[in-house]
Amino acid sequence: MKDFSKGPAARQRRLVGIAFVAALHVVLIFGLMTGLSRKDIEVVRAPIETKVIEEITKPPPPPEVAPPPPPKLEAPPPPFIPPPEIQVAVPPPPAPTITATPTPPPPAPVPIAPVTPAPVASAPPAPPAPPSLLAICPGYKQILLDGGFPREARRAQLDAGEVTVSFTIATTGEVKNVAIVKSTHRAFNRHSIEMVSQFKCIGQAQEVTGVLLPLTYNSQ
């Protein structure tokens, strides 16, 4: 059998392949020497732009505003109805009266009948009634008129008042133990005591105790 691999055609193909490989090596060496490979490397090493893509965040929703409360509806005030006018007739102020009330005599003892009959003692006679205050203390009315309306009552914005004064008339005519029995306001008390203490009285056989003097004050 004939071997064609050792013929001239095979040798020719082998030589062509060797020459092609040699030419390829020559081209590669030439390229390395002339820097063609560097340009390729620089192209490969071109800067790569990197961009950071941030996530787009939505803005937070606005806070919810609570609606204002509805206004309170108040009931309208009731209509004003003026009260009817009532005319009251004011009686005129009573005139000041001064009376002296003497101390009543003690009651007569009740006789008790003993076992054996005995004469019953008669009750002591009642003391005579004291004379009127005008007879005992002449001029007392003028003292009351000159005293006028108390200043303390005016400062207290009082227009009227009543006071009852109790005092004792000594045997020398001196007025003592002046006290307030009752009063509508204390603003009248000191003025009343000062006026009664100025009385000039006439002494009697015995002291006149428990004399009551009602006083009525009116600023008008």
Coordinates of N, CA and C in Angstrom, one line a residue:
M1 N 0.8 -1.2 0.0 CA 0.0 0.0 0.0 C 0.9 1.2 0.0
K2 N 0.5 2.3 -0.8 CA 1.3 3.5 -0.9 C 1.0 4.5 0.1
D3 N 2.0 5.1 0.8 CA 1.8 6.2 1.8 C 1.9 7.5 1.2
F4 N 0.7 8.2 1.2 CA 0.6 9.5 0.6 C 1.1 10.6 1.5
S5 N 1.2 10.4 2.8 CA 1.7 11.4 3.8 C 3.1 11.8 3.6
K6 N 3.9 11.0 2.9 CA 5.3 11.2 2.6 C 5.5 11.7 1.2
G7 N 4.4 12.1 0.6 CA 4.6 12.6 -0.8 C 4.9 14.1 -0.8
P8 N 5.2 14.6 -2.0 CA 5.5 16.0 -2.1 C 4.4 16.9 -1.7
A9 N 3.1 16.6 -1.9 CA 2.0 17.4 -1.5 C 1.9 17.6 0.0
A10 N 2.2 16.5 0.7 CA 2.2 16.6 2.2 C 3.3 17.4 2.7
R11 N 4.4 17.3 2.1 CA 5.5 18.1 2.5 C 5.2 19.6 2.3
Q12 N 4.6 19.8 1.2 CA 4.3 21.2 0.8 C 3.3 21.8 1.9
R13 N 2.3 21.1 2.2 CA 1.3 21.6 3.2 C 1.9 21.8 4.6
R14 N 2.9 20.9 4.9 CA 3.5 21.1 6.2 C 4.4 22.3 6.2
L15 N 5.0 22.6 5.1 CA 5.9 23.8 5.0 C 5.0 25.1 5.1
V16 N 3.9 25.0 4.4 CA 3.0 26.1 4.4 C 2.5 26.4 5.9
G17 N 2.1 25.3 6.6 CA 1.7 25.5 8.0 C 2.7 26.1 8.9
I18 N 4.0 25.6 8.7 CA 5.1 26.1 9.5 C 5.3 27.5 9.2
A19 N 5.3 27.9 7.9 CA 5.5 29.3 7.5 C 4.4 30.2 8.1
F20 N 3.2 29.7 8.1 CA 2.1 30.5 8.6 C 2.2 30.7 10.1
V21 N 2.7 29.7 10.8 CA 2.9 29.8 12.3 C 4.0 30.8 12.5
A22 N 5.1 30.7 11.7 CA 6.2 31.6 11.9 C 5.8 33.0 11.7
A23 N 5.0 33.2 10.6 CA 4.6 34.6 10.3 C 3.7 35.2 11.4
L24 N 2.9 34.3 12.0 CA 2.0 34.7 13.1 C 2.9 35.2 14.3
H25 N 3.9 34.4 14.5 CA 4.8 34.8 15.7 C 5.5 36.0 15.4
V26 N 5.9 36.3 14.1 CA 6.6 37.5 13.8 C 5.7 38.7 14.0
V27 N 4.4 38.5 13.6 CA 3.4 39.6 13.7 C 3.2 39.9 15.2
L28 N 3.1 38.9 16.0 CA 2.9 39.1 17.5 C 4.1 39.8 18.1
I29 N 5.3 39.4 17.7 CA 6.5 40.0 18.3 C 6.6 41.4 17.8
F30 N 6.2 41.7 16.6 CA 6.3 43.1 16.0 C 5.2 44.0 16.8
G31 N 4.1 43.4 17.0 CA 3.1 44.1 17.7 C 3.5 44.5 19.1
L32 N 4.1 43.5 19.8 CA 4.6 43.8 21.2 C 5.6 44.8 21.2
M33 N 6.5 44.8 20.2 CA 7.6 45.8 20.2 C 7.1 47.2 19.8
T34 N 6.1 47.3 18.9 CA 5.7 48.6 18.5 C 4.6 49.2 19.4
G35 N 4.1 48.5 20.4 CA 3.1 49.0 21.4 C 1.7 48.9 21.0
L36 N 1.4 48.1 20.0 CA 0.0 47.9 19.6 C -0.8 47.3 20.7
S37 N -0.1 46.4 21.4 CA -0.8 45.7 22.5 C -1.2 46.7 23.6
R38 N -0.3 47.8 23.8 CA -0.6 48.7 24.9 C -1.9 49.5 24.6
K39 N -2.1 49.9 23.4 CA -3.3 50.5 23.0 C -4.5 49.7 23.3
D40 N -4.4 48.4 23.0 CA -5.5 47.5 23.3 C -5.8 47.4 24.7
I41 N -4.6 47.4 25.5 CA -4.8 47.3 27.0 C -5.4 48.6 27.5
E42 N -5.0 49.8 26.9 CA -5.6 51.0 27.4 C -7.0 51.1 27.1
V43 N -7.4 50.6 25.9 CA -8.8 50.5 25.5 C -9.6 49.7 26.5
V44 N -8.9 48.6 26.9 CA -9.6 47.7 27.9 C -9.7 48.4 29.2
R45 N -8.6 49.2 29.6 CA -8.5 49.8 30.9 C -9.2 51.2 30.9
A46 N -10.1 51.5 29.9 CA -10.8 52.8 29.9 C -11.6 52.9 31.2
P47 N -11.7 54.2 31.7 CA -12.4 54.3 33.0 C -13.9 54.0 32.8
I48 N -14.3 53.3 33.8 CA -15.7 52.9 33.8 C -16.5 53.9 34.8
E49 N -17.4 54.6 34.2 CA -18.2 55.5 35.0 C -19.2 54.7 35.8
T50 N -19.2 55.0 37.1 CA -20.1 54.3 38.0 C -21.1 55.4 38.5
K51 N -22.3 55.1 38.5 CA -23.3 56.0 39.1 C -24.1 55.3 40.2
V52 N -24.2 56.0 41.3 CA -25.0 55.4 42.4 C -26.4 55.9 42.3
I53 N -27.3 55.0 42.0 CA -28.7 55.3 41.9 C -29.3 55.2 43.3
E54 N -29.7 56.3 43.8 CA -30.3 56.4 45.1 C -31.8 56.1 44.9
E55 N -32.3 55.4 45.9 CA -33.7 55.1 45.9 C -34.5 56.4 46.2
I56 N -35.4 56.7 45.3 CA -36.3 57.8 45.5 C -37.3 57.6 46.6
T57 N -37.1 58.3 47.7 CA -38.1 58.2 48.8 C -39.2 59.2 48.7
K58 N -40.3 58.8 48.9 CA -41.5 59.6 48.9 C -41.5 60.5 50.2
P59 N -41.9 61.8 50.0 CA -42.0 62.6 51.3 C -43.1 62.1 52.2
P60 N -42.9 62.3 53.5 CA -43.9 61.8 54.4 C -45.2 62.6 54.2
P61 N -46.3 62.0 54.4 CA -47.6 62.7 54.2 C -47.8 63.7 55.3
P62 N -48.4 64.8 55.0 CA -48.6 65.9 56.0 C -49.5 65.4 57.2
P63 N -49.2 65.9 58.4 CA -49.9 65.5 59.5 C -51.4 65.8 59.4
E64 N -52.2 64.9 59.9 CA -53.6 65.1 59.8 C -54.0 66.2 60.8
V65 N -54.7 67.2 60.4 CA -55.2 68.3 61.3 C -56.6 68.0 61.7
A66 N -56.8 67.9 63.0 CA -58.2 67.6 63.5 C -59.1 68.8 63.2
P67 N -60.3 68.5 62.7 CA -61.2 69.7 62.5 C -61.6 70.3 63.8
P68 N -61.8 71.6 63.8 CA -62.2 72.3 65.0 C -63.6 71.8 65.5
P69 N -63.7 71.8 66.9 CA -65.0 71.3 67.4 C -66.1 72.3 67.0
P70 N -67.3 71.7 66.8 CA -68.4 72.6 66.4 C -68.7 73.6 67.5
P71 N -69.1 74.8 67.2 CA -69.4 75.8 68.3 C -70.6 75.4 69.1
K72 N -70.5 75.7 70.4 CA -71.6 75.4 71.3 C -72.7 76.4 71.1
L73 N -73.8 75.9 71.0 CA -75.0 76.8 70.8 C -75.6 77.0 72.2
E74 N -75.5 78.2 72.7 CA -76.1 78.6 74.0 C -77.5 79.1 73.8
A75 N -78.3 78.7 74.7 CA -79.7 79.1 74.7 C -79.8 80.6 74.8
P76 N -80.6 81.3 74.1 CA -80.7 82.8 74.2 C -81.3 83.1 75.6
P77 N -80.8 84.2 76.2 CA -81.3 84.6 77.5 C -82.8 85.0 77.4
P78 N -83.5 84.7 78.5 CA -84.9 85.0 78.5 C -85.2 86.5 78.4
P79 N -86.2 86.9 77.8 CA -86.5 88.4 77.7 C -86.7 89.0 79.0
F80 N -86.1 90.2 79.1 CA -86.2 91.0 80.4 C -87.6 91.6 80.5
I81 N -88.2 91.2 81.6 CA -89.6 91.8 81.9 C -89.5 92.6 83.1
P82 N -89.6 93.9 83.0 CA -89.4 94.8 84.2 C -90.5 94.5 85.2
P83 N -90.1 94.5 86.5 CA -91.1 94.2 87.5 C -92.1 95.4 87.6
P84 N -93.3 95.1 88.0 CA -94.3 96.2 88.2 C -93.9 97.1 89.3
E85 N -94.1 98.4 89.1 CA -93.8 99.4 90.1 C -94.9 99.3 91.2
I86 N -94.4 99.2 92.4 CA -95.3 99.2 93.5 C -94.9 100.4 94.4
Q87 N -95.9 101.2 94.6 CA -95.7 102.4 95.4 C -96.1 102.1 96.8
V88 N -95.2 102.3 97.7 CA -95.4 102.0 99.1 C -95.4 103.3 99.8
A89 N -96.5 103.6 100.5 CA -96.6 104.8 101.3 C -95.8 104.7 102.5
V90 N -94.8 105.5 102.7 CA -93.9 105.5 103.8 C -94.5 106.4 104.9
P91 N -94.7 105.8 106.0 CA -95.3 106.6 107.1 C -94.3 107.6 107.7
P92 N -94.7 108.7 108.1 CA -93.7 109.7 108.7 C -93.0 109.2 109.9
P93 N -91.7 109.5 110.1 CA -91.0 109.0 111.3 C -91.7 109.4 112.6
P94 N -91.8 108.6 113.5 CA -92.4 108.9 114.8 C -91.6 109.9 115.5
A95 N -92.2 110.8 116.3 CA -91.5 111.8 117.1 C -90.8 111.1 118.2
P96 N -89.6 111.5 118.6 CA -88.9 110.8 119.7 C -89.7 111.0 121.0
T97 N -89.9 109.9 121.6 CA -90.6 109.9 122.9 C -89.6 109.3 123.9
I98 N -89.6 109.9 125.1 CA -88.8 109.5 126.2 C -89.7 109.2 127.4
T99 N -89.6 108.0 127.8 CA -90.4 107.6 129.0 C -89.4 107.0 130.0
A100 N -89.7 107.2 131.2 CA -89.0 106.7 132.3 C -89.8 105.5 133.0
T101 N -89.2 104.4 133.0 CA -89.9 103.2 133.5 C -89.2 102.9 134.9
P102 N -89.8 103.2 136.0 CA -89.2 102.9 137.3 C -89.2 101.4 137.5
T103 N -88.4 101.0 138.4 CA -88.3 99.6 138.8 C -89.6 99.2 139.6
P104 N -90.3 98.2 139.1 CA -91.6 97.8 139.8 C -91.3 97.3 141.2
P105 N -92.2 97.6 142.2 CA -91.9 97.2 143.5 C -92.0 95.6 143.6
P106 N -91.3 95.1 144.6 CA -91.4 93.6 144.7 C -92.8 93.2 145.1
P107 N -93.2 92.0 144.7 CA -94.5 91.5 145.0 C -94.7 91.3 146.5
A108 N -95.9 91.5 147.0 CA -96.1 91.3 148.4 C -96.0 89.8 148.8
P109 N -95.4 89.5 149.9 CA -95.3 88.1 150.3 C -96.7 87.5 150.5
V110 N -96.9 86.2 150.1 CA -98.1 85.5 150.3 C -98.2 85.0 151.7
P111 N -99.2 85.4 152.5 CA -99.2 84.9 153.9 C -99.6 83.4 153.9
I112 N -98.9 82.7 154.8 CA -99.2 81.2 155.0 C -99.7 81.1 156.4
A113 N -100.9 80.5 156.4 CA -101.6 80.3 157.8 C -100.8 79.2 158.6
P114 N -100.4 79.6 159.7 CA -99.7 78.6 160.6 C -100.8 77.6 161.1
V115 N -100.2 76.6 161.8 CA -101.1 75.6 162.4 C -102.0 76.2 163.5
T116 N -101.4 77.0 164.3 CA -102.2 77.7 165.3 C -102.6 79.1 164.7
P117 N -103.8 79.5 164.9 CA -104.3 80.7 164.3 C -103.4 81.9 164.8
A118 N -103.0 82.7 163.9 CA -102.2 83.9 164.3 C -102.6 85.0 163.4
P119 N -102.4 86.2 163.9 CA -102.8 87.4 163.1 C -102.0 87.4 161.8
V120 N -102.6 87.7 160.7 CA -102.0 87.8 159.4 C -101.3 89.2 159.3
A121 N -100.0 89.2 158.9 CA -99.3 90.4 158.7 C -99.8 91.1 157.5
S122 N -100.0 92.4 157.5 CA -100.5 93.1 156.4 C -99.3 93.4 155.4
A123 N -99.6 93.5 154.1 CA -98.5 93.7 153.1 C -98.0 95.2 153.2
P124 N -96.7 95.4 153.0 CA -96.1 96.7 153.1 C -96.7 97.6 152.0
P125 N -96.9 98.9 152.3 CA -97.5 99.7 151.2 C -96.5 99.9 150.1
A126 N -97.0 100.0 148.9 CA -96.2 100.2 147.6 C -95.5 101.5 147.7
P127 N -94.3 101.6 147.2 CA -93.6 102.9 147.2 C -94.3 103.8 146.2
P128 N -94.2 105.1 146.5 CA -94.8 106.0 145.6 C -94.2 106.0 144.2
A129 N -95.0 106.3 143.2 CA -94.5 106.3 141.8 C -93.5 107.5 141.6
P130 N -92.3 107.2 140.9 CA -91.4 108.3 140.8 C -91.9 109.3 139.8
P131 N -91.5 110.6 139.9 CA -91.9 111.6 139.0 C -91.4 111.3 137.6
S132 N -92.0 112.1 136.7 CA -91.6 111.8 135.3 C -90.2 112.3 135.0
L133 N -89.6 111.8 133.9 CA -88.2 112.1 133.6 C -88.0 113.6 133.4
L134 N -89.1 114.3 132.8 CA -89.0 115.7 132.5 C -88.9 116.5 133.8
A135 N -89.6 116.0 134.9 CA -89.5 116.7 136.2 C -88.2 116.4 136.9
I136 N -87.6 115.2 136.7 CA -86.4 114.8 137.4 C -85.2 115.4 136.7
C137 N -85.2 115.3 135.3 CA -84.1 115.8 134.5 C -84.6 116.9 133.5
P138 N -84.8 118.1 134.0 CA -85.3 119.1 133.1 C -84.2 119.5 132.0
G139 N -84.6 119.7 130.8 CA -83.7 120.1 129.8 C -83.1 119.0 129.0
Y140 N -83.5 117.7 129.3 CA -82.9 116.6 128.7 C -83.2 116.6 127.2
K141 N -84.4 117.1 126.8 CA -84.8 117.1 125.4 C -83.9 118.0 124.6
Q142 N -83.5 119.1 125.1 CA -82.6 120.0 124.4 C -81.2 119.3 124.2
I143 N -80.8 118.6 125.1 CA -79.5 117.8 125.0 C -79.6 116.8 123.8
L144 N -80.7 116.2 123.7 CA -80.9 115.2 122.7 C -81.0 115.9 121.3
L145 N -81.6 117.0 121.3 CA -81.7 117.8 120.0 C -80.3 118.3 119.6
D146 N -79.6 118.8 120.5 CA -78.2 119.3 120.2 C -77.3 118.2 119.8
G147 N -77.5 117.0 120.3 CA -76.6 115.9 119.9 C -76.7 115.5 118.4
G148 N -77.9 115.6 117.8 CA -78.0 115.4 116.4 C -77.8 113.9 116.1
F149 N -77.5 113.7 114.8 CA -77.3 112.3 114.3 C -75.9 111.9 114.5
P150 N -75.6 110.6 115.0 CA -74.2 110.2 115.3 C -73.4 110.2 114.0
R151 N -72.1 110.6 114.2 CA -71.1 110.6 113.1 C -70.8 109.2 112.7
E152 N -70.7 108.3 113.7 CA -70.3 106.9 113.3 C -71.4 106.3 112.5
A153 N -72.7 106.7 112.7 CA -73.7 106.1 111.9 C -73.7 106.6 110.5
R154 N -73.3 107.9 110.3 CA -73.1 108.5 109.0 C -72.0 107.8 108.2
R155 N -70.9 107.5 108.9 CA -69.8 106.8 108.3 C -70.2 105.4 107.9
A156 N -71.1 104.8 108.7 CA -71.6 103.5 108.3 C -72.7 103.5 107.3
Q157 N -73.0 104.7 106.8 CA -74.0 104.9 105.7 C -75.4 104.4 106.2
L158 N -75.7 104.8 107.5 CA -77.0 104.5 108.1 C -77.9 105.7 108.1
D159 N -79.1 105.5 107.8 CA -80.1 106.7 107.8 C -81.0 106.7 109.0
A160 N -81.1 105.6 109.7 CA -82.0 105.6 110.9 C -81.6 104.5 111.8
G161 N -82.1 104.6 113.1 CA -81.8 103.6 114.1 C -82.5 103.9 115.4
E162 N -82.5 102.8 116.2 CA -83.2 102.9 117.5 C -82.3 102.3 118.6
V163 N -82.3 103.0 119.7 CA -81.5 102.6 120.9 C -82.3 102.8 122.2
T164 N -82.2 101.8 123.1 CA -82.8 101.9 124.4 C -81.7 102.0 125.4
V165 N -81.7 103.1 126.2 CA -80.6 103.3 127.2 C -81.2 103.1 128.6
S166 N -80.4 102.4 129.5 CA -80.8 102.3 130.9 C -79.8 103.0 131.7
F167 N -80.3 103.7 132.8 CA -79.4 104.4 133.7 C -80.0 104.6 135.1
T168 N -79.2 105.1 136.0 CA -79.7 105.3 137.4 C -79.4 106.7 137.8
I169 N -80.4 107.3 138.5 CA -80.3 108.7 139.0 C -80.0 108.6 140.5
A170 N -78.8 109.1 140.9 CA -78.5 109.0 142.3 C -79.2 110.1 143.1
T171 N -79.1 110.0 144.4 CA -79.8 111.0 145.3 C -79.3 112.4 145.1
T172 N -78.0 112.5 144.6 CA -77.4 113.8 144.3 C -77.8 114.3 143.0
G173 N -78.6 113.6 142.2 CA -78.9 114.0 140.8 C -78.0 113.5 139.8
E174 N -76.9 112.8 140.2 CA -75.9 112.3 139.2 C -76.5 111.2 138.4
V175 N -76.2 111.2 137.1 CA -76.6 110.0 136.2 C -75.4 109.0 136.2
K176 N -75.7 107.8 136.5 CA -74.6 106.8 136.5 C -75.2 105.5 136.0
N177 N -74.3 104.5 135.9 CA -74.7 103.2 135.4 C -75.4 103.2 134.0
V178 N -74.9 104.1 133.1 CA -75.5 104.2 131.8 C -75.1 103.0 131.0
A179 N -76.1 102.3 130.4 CA -75.8 101.1 129.6 C -76.8 101.0 128.5
I180 N -76.5 100.2 127.4 CA -77.3 100.0 126.3 C -78.1 98.7 126.5
V181 N -79.4 98.8 126.5 CA -80.3 97.6 126.6 C -80.4 96.9 125.3
K182 N -80.8 97.7 124.2 CA -80.9 97.1 122.9 C -80.6 98.2 121.9
S183 N -80.1 97.8 120.7 CA -79.7 98.8 119.7 C -79.8 98.1 118.3
T184 N -80.3 98.9 117.3 CA -80.3 98.3 115.9 C -79.0 98.3 115.3
H185 N -78.0 99.1 115.8 CA -76.7 99.1 115.2 C -75.7 99.7 116.3
R186 N -74.5 99.1 116.4 CA -73.6 99.6 117.4 C -73.1 101.0 117.1
A187 N -73.3 101.5 115.9 CA -72.8 102.8 115.6 C -73.5 103.9 116.3
F188 N -74.7 103.6 116.9 CA -75.5 104.5 117.7 C -75.2 104.5 119.2
N189 N -74.4 103.5 119.7 CA -74.3 103.2 121.1 C -73.5 104.3 121.8
R190 N -72.3 104.6 121.4 CA -71.5 105.5 122.1 C -72.1 106.9 122.1
H191 N -72.7 107.3 121.0 CA -73.3 108.6 121.0 C -74.4 108.7 122.0
S192 N -75.2 107.6 122.1 CA -76.3 107.6 123.0 C -75.9 107.7 124.5
I193 N -74.8 107.0 124.8 CA -74.3 107.0 126.2 C -73.8 108.4 126.5
E194 N -73.1 109.0 125.6 CA -72.5 110.3 125.9 C -73.6 111.4 126.1
M195 N -74.7 111.3 125.4 CA -75.8 112.3 125.6 C -76.5 112.1 126.9
V196 N -76.8 110.8 127.3 CA -77.5 110.5 128.5 C -76.6 110.9 129.7
S197 N -75.3 110.8 129.6 CA -74.4 111.1 130.7 C -74.3 112.6 130.9
Q198 N -74.8 113.4 130.0 CA -74.8 114.9 130.1 C -76.1 115.4 130.8
F199 N -77.0 114.5 131.2 CA -78.3 115.0 131.8 C -78.0 115.6 133.2
K200 N -78.7 116.7 133.5 CA -78.6 117.3 134.8 C -79.9 117.0 135.5
C201 N -79.9 116.2 136.5 CA -81.1 115.7 137.1 C -81.2 116.3 138.6
I202 N -82.4 116.1 139.1 CA -82.6 116.6 140.5 C -82.7 115.4 141.4
G203 N -81.9 115.4 142.5 CA -81.8 114.3 143.4 C -83.1 114.1 144.1
Q204 N -83.4 112.8 144.4 CA -84.7 112.4 145.1 C -84.3 111.8 146.4
A205 N -85.3 111.4 147.2 CA -85.0 110.9 148.5 C -84.3 109.6 148.4
Q206 N -84.4 108.9 147.3 CA -83.7 107.6 147.1 C -83.4 107.5 145.6
E207 N -82.4 106.6 145.3 CA -82.0 106.4 143.9 C -83.1 105.9 143.0
V208 N -83.2 106.5 141.8 CA -84.1 106.0 140.8 C -83.4 105.1 139.9
T209 N -83.6 103.8 140.0 CA -82.9 102.8 139.2 C -83.7 102.3 138.1
G210 N -83.0 101.7 137.1 CA -83.7 101.1 136.0 C -84.5 102.1 135.1
V211 N -84.0 103.3 134.9 CA -84.7 104.3 134.1 C -84.4 103.9 132.6
L212 N -85.4 103.7 131.8 CA -85.2 103.3 130.4 C -85.6 104.5 129.5
L213 N -84.7 104.8 128.6 CA -84.9 105.9 127.7 C -84.8 105.4 126.3
P214 N -85.9 105.3 125.5 CA -85.8 104.9 124.1 C -85.5 106.1 123.2
L215 N -84.5 106.0 122.3 CA -84.1 107.0 121.4 C -84.3 106.6 120.0
T216 N -84.8 107.5 119.2 CA -85.0 107.2 117.8 C -84.2 108.2 117.0
Y217 N -83.3 107.7 116.1 CA -82.5 108.5 115.2 C -83.0 108.5 113.8
N218 N -82.9 109.7 113.2 CA -83.3 109.8 111.8 C -82.4 110.9 111.1
S219 N -81.7 110.5 110.1 CA -80.8 111.5 109.4 C -81.5 112.6 108.7
Q220 N -82.8 112.4 108.4 CA -83.6 113.4 107.6 C -84.2 114.5 108.5

